[in-house]
Short mmCIF file of C-alpha atoms in Angstrom, two decimals:
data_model
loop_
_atom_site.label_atom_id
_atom_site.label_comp_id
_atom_site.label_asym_id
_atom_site.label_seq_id
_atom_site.Cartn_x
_atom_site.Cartn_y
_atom_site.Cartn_z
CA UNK Y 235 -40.03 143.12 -39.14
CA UNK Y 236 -39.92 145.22 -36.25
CA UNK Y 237 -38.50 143.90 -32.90
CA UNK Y 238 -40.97 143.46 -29.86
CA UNK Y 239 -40.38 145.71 -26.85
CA UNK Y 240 -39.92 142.30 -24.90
CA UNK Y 241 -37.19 140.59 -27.27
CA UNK Y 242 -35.16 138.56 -25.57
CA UNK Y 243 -31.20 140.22 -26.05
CA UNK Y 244 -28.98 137.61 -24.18
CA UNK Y 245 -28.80 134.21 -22.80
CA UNK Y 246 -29.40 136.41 -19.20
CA UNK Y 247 -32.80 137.38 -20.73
CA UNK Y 248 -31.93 141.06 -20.19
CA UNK Y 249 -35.47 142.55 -22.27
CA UNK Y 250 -34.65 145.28 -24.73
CA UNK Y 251 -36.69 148.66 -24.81
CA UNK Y 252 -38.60 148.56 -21.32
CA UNK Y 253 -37.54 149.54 -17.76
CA UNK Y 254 -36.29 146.72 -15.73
CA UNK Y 255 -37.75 147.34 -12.07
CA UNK Y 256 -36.13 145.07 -10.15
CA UNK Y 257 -35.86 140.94 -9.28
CA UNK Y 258 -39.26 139.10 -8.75
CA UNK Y 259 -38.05 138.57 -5.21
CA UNK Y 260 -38.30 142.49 -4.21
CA UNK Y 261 -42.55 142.43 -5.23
CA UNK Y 262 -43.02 138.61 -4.22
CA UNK Y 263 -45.44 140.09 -1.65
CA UNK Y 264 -47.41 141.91 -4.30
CA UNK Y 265 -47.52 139.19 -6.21
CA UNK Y 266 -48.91 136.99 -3.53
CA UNK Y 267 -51.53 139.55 -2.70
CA UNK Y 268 -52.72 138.58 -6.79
CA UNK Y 269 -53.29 135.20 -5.33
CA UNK Y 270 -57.56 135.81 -4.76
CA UNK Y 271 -57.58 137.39 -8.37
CA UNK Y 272 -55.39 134.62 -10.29
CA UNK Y 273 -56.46 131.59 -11.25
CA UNK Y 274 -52.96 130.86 -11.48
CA UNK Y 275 -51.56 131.34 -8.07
CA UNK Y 276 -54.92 130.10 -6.21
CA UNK Y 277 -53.04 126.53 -4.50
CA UNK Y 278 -49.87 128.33 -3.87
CA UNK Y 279 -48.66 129.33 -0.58
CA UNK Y 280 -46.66 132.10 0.07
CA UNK Y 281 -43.33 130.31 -0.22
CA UNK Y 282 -44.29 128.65 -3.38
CA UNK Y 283 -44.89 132.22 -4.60
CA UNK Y 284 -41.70 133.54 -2.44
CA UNK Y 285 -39.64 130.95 -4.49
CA UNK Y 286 -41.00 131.77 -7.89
CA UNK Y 287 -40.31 135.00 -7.44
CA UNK Y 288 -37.11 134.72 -7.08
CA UNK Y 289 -36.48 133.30 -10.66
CA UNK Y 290 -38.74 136.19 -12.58
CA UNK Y 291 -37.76 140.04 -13.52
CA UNK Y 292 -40.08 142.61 -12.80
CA UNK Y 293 -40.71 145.40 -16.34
CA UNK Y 294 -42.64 148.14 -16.57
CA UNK Y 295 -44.59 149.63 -19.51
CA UNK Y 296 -45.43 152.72 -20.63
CA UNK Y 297 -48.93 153.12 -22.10
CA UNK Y 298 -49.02 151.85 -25.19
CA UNK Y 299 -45.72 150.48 -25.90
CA UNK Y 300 -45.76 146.88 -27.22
CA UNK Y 301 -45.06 143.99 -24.72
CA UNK Y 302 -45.61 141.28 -26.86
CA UNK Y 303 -46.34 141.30 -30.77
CA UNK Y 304 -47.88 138.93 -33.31
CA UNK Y 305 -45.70 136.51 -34.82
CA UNK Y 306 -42.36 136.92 -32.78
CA UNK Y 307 -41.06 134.16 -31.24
CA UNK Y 308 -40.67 133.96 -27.67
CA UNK Y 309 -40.06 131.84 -25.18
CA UNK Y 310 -41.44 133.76 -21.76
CA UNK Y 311 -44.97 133.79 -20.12
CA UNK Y 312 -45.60 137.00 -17.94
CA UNK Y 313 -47.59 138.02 -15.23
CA UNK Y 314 -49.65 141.65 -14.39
CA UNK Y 315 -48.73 142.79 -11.02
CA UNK Y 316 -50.55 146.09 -11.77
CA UNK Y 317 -52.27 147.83 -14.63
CA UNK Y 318 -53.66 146.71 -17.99
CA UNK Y 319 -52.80 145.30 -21.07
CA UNK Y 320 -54.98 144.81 -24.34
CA UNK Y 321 -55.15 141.69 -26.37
CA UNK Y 322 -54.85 142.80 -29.91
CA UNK Y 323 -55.34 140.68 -33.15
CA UNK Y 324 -54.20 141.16 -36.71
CA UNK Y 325 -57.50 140.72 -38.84
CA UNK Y 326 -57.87 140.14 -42.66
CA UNK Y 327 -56.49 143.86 -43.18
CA UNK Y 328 -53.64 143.61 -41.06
CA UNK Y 329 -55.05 145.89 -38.55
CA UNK Y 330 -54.64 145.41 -35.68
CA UNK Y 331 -58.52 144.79 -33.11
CA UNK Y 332 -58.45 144.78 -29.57
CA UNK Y 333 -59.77 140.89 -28.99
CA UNK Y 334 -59.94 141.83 -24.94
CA UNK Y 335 -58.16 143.73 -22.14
CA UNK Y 336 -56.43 142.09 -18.63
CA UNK Y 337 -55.41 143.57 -15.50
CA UNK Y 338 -53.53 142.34 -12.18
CA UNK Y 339 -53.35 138.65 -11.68
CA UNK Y 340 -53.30 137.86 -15.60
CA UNK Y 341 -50.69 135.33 -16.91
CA UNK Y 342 -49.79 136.20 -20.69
CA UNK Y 343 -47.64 134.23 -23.02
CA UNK Y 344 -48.11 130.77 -22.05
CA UNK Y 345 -48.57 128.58 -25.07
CA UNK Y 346 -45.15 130.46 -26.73
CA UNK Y 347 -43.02 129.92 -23.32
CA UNK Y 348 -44.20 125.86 -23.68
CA UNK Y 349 -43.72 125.54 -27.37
CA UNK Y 350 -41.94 127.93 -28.88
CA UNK Y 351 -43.71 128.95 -31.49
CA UNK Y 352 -44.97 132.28 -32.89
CA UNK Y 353 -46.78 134.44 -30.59
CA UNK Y 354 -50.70 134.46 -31.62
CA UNK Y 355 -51.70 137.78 -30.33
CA UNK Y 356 -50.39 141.16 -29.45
CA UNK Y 357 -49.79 142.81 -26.03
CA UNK Y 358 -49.58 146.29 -25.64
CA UNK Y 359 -49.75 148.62 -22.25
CA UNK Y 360 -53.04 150.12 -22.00
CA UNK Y 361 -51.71 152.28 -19.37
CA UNK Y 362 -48.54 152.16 -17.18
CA UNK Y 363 -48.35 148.57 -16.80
CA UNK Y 364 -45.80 146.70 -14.00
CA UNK Y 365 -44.98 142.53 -14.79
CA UNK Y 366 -43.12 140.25 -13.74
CA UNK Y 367 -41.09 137.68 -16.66
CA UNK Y 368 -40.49 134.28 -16.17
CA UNK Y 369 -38.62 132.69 -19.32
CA UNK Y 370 -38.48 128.90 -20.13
CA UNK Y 371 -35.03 129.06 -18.91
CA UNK Y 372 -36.54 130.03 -15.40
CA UNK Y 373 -38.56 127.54 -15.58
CA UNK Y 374 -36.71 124.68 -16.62
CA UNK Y 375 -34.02 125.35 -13.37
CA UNK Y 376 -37.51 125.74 -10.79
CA UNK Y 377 -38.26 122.18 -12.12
CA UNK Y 378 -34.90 121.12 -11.52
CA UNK Y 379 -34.46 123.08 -8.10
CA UNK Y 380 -38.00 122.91 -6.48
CA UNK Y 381 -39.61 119.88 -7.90
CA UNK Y 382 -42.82 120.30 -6.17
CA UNK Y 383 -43.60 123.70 -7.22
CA UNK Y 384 -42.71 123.07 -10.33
CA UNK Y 385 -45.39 120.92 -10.83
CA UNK Y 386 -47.81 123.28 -9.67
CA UNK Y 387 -46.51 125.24 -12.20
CA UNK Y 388 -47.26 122.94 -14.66
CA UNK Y 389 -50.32 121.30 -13.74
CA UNK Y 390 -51.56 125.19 -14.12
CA UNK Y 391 -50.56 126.08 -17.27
CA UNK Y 392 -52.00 122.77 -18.59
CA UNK Y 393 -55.37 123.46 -17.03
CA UNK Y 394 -55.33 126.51 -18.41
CA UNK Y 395 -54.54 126.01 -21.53
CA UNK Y 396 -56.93 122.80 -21.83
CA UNK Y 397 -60.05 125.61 -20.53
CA UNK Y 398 -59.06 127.82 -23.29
CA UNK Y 399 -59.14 125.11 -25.62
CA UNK Y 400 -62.56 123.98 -24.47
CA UNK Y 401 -64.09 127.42 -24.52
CA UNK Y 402 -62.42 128.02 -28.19
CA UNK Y 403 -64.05 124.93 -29.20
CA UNK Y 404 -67.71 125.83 -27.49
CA UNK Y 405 -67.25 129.45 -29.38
CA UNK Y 406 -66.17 127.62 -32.94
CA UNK Y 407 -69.49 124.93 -32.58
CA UNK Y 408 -71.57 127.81 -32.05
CA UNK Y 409 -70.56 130.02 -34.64
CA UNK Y 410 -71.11 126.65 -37.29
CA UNK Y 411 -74.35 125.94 -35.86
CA UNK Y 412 -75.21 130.07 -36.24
CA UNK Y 413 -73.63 129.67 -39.76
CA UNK Y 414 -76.06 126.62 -40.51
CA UNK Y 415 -79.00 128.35 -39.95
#
């Protein structure tokens, strides 16, 4: 199987295959300016966010190279500080269709950086895309370093992944009901 573009090559969590920008810490103001347009920065203050930083990478993209792909196992979330990524899922073909597309302020990656497991969808660079990498690693020593933000950190990700669960539920009891009638 092919290797992602984001593979993780060392315990350093140097990325293989796409530019490394720089350390969170050198676009922690761009990332704070993503706080009106992310649901996952909206209680943070610009220390919280000045702090994070510090413990995420910042990659770039080229359009259409593969950030994430299907199946690989991973164990970072990341977040769009500018440009687009689509969503793409393998279908009963193997090929691949684009589910949705996100922009600045997006978090991607979540469920695998909690649990490990495969990745569910594919990522890939719609057009010059800049993000910034937090691993579990990363997050693991914020917990341990800045307890408080931490938890705001994980409170998110556990709202957010319980509304995606909700709304995946509402969209599978309306497609049985549709398929009832």
């Amino acid at each position: 199987m092919a290797q992602s573009a984001l593979e993780l090559a060392s315990d350093q969590g140097n990325l293989l295959n796409l530019e490394k920008v720089s350390k969170g810490t050198a676009l922690a103001e761009e990332i704070f300016g993503l706080v009106g347009q992310s649901q996952f920065f909206a209680e943070f203050s610009r220390r919280d966010i000045a702090v994070l930083a510090g413990y995420m990478d910042i990659f770039r993209a080229q359009s259409g190279e593969i950030i994430i792909r299907e199946g690989d196992v991973g164990d970072f979330m990341l977040l769009i500080i500018e440009g687009e990524v689509d969503i793409l899922k393998r279908g009963l073909r193997s090929e691949h269709q684009r589910m949705t597309s996100v922009g600045p302020g997006m978090t991607l990656g979540e469920m695998s950086m909690i649990d490990g497991e495969p990745r569910f969808a594919t990522c890939r660079a719609a057009r010059i895309t800049t993000f910034s990498v937090l691993t579990r690693d990363s997050m693991a020593k914020i917990i341990l370093d800045h307890p408080s933000i931490g938890s705001k950190i994980l409170v998110k990700l556990v709202t957010m992944l319980s509304l995606r669960l909700r709304q995946t539920s509402a969209k599978l009891l309306q497609y049985m009901e549709n398929g009832r009638q």
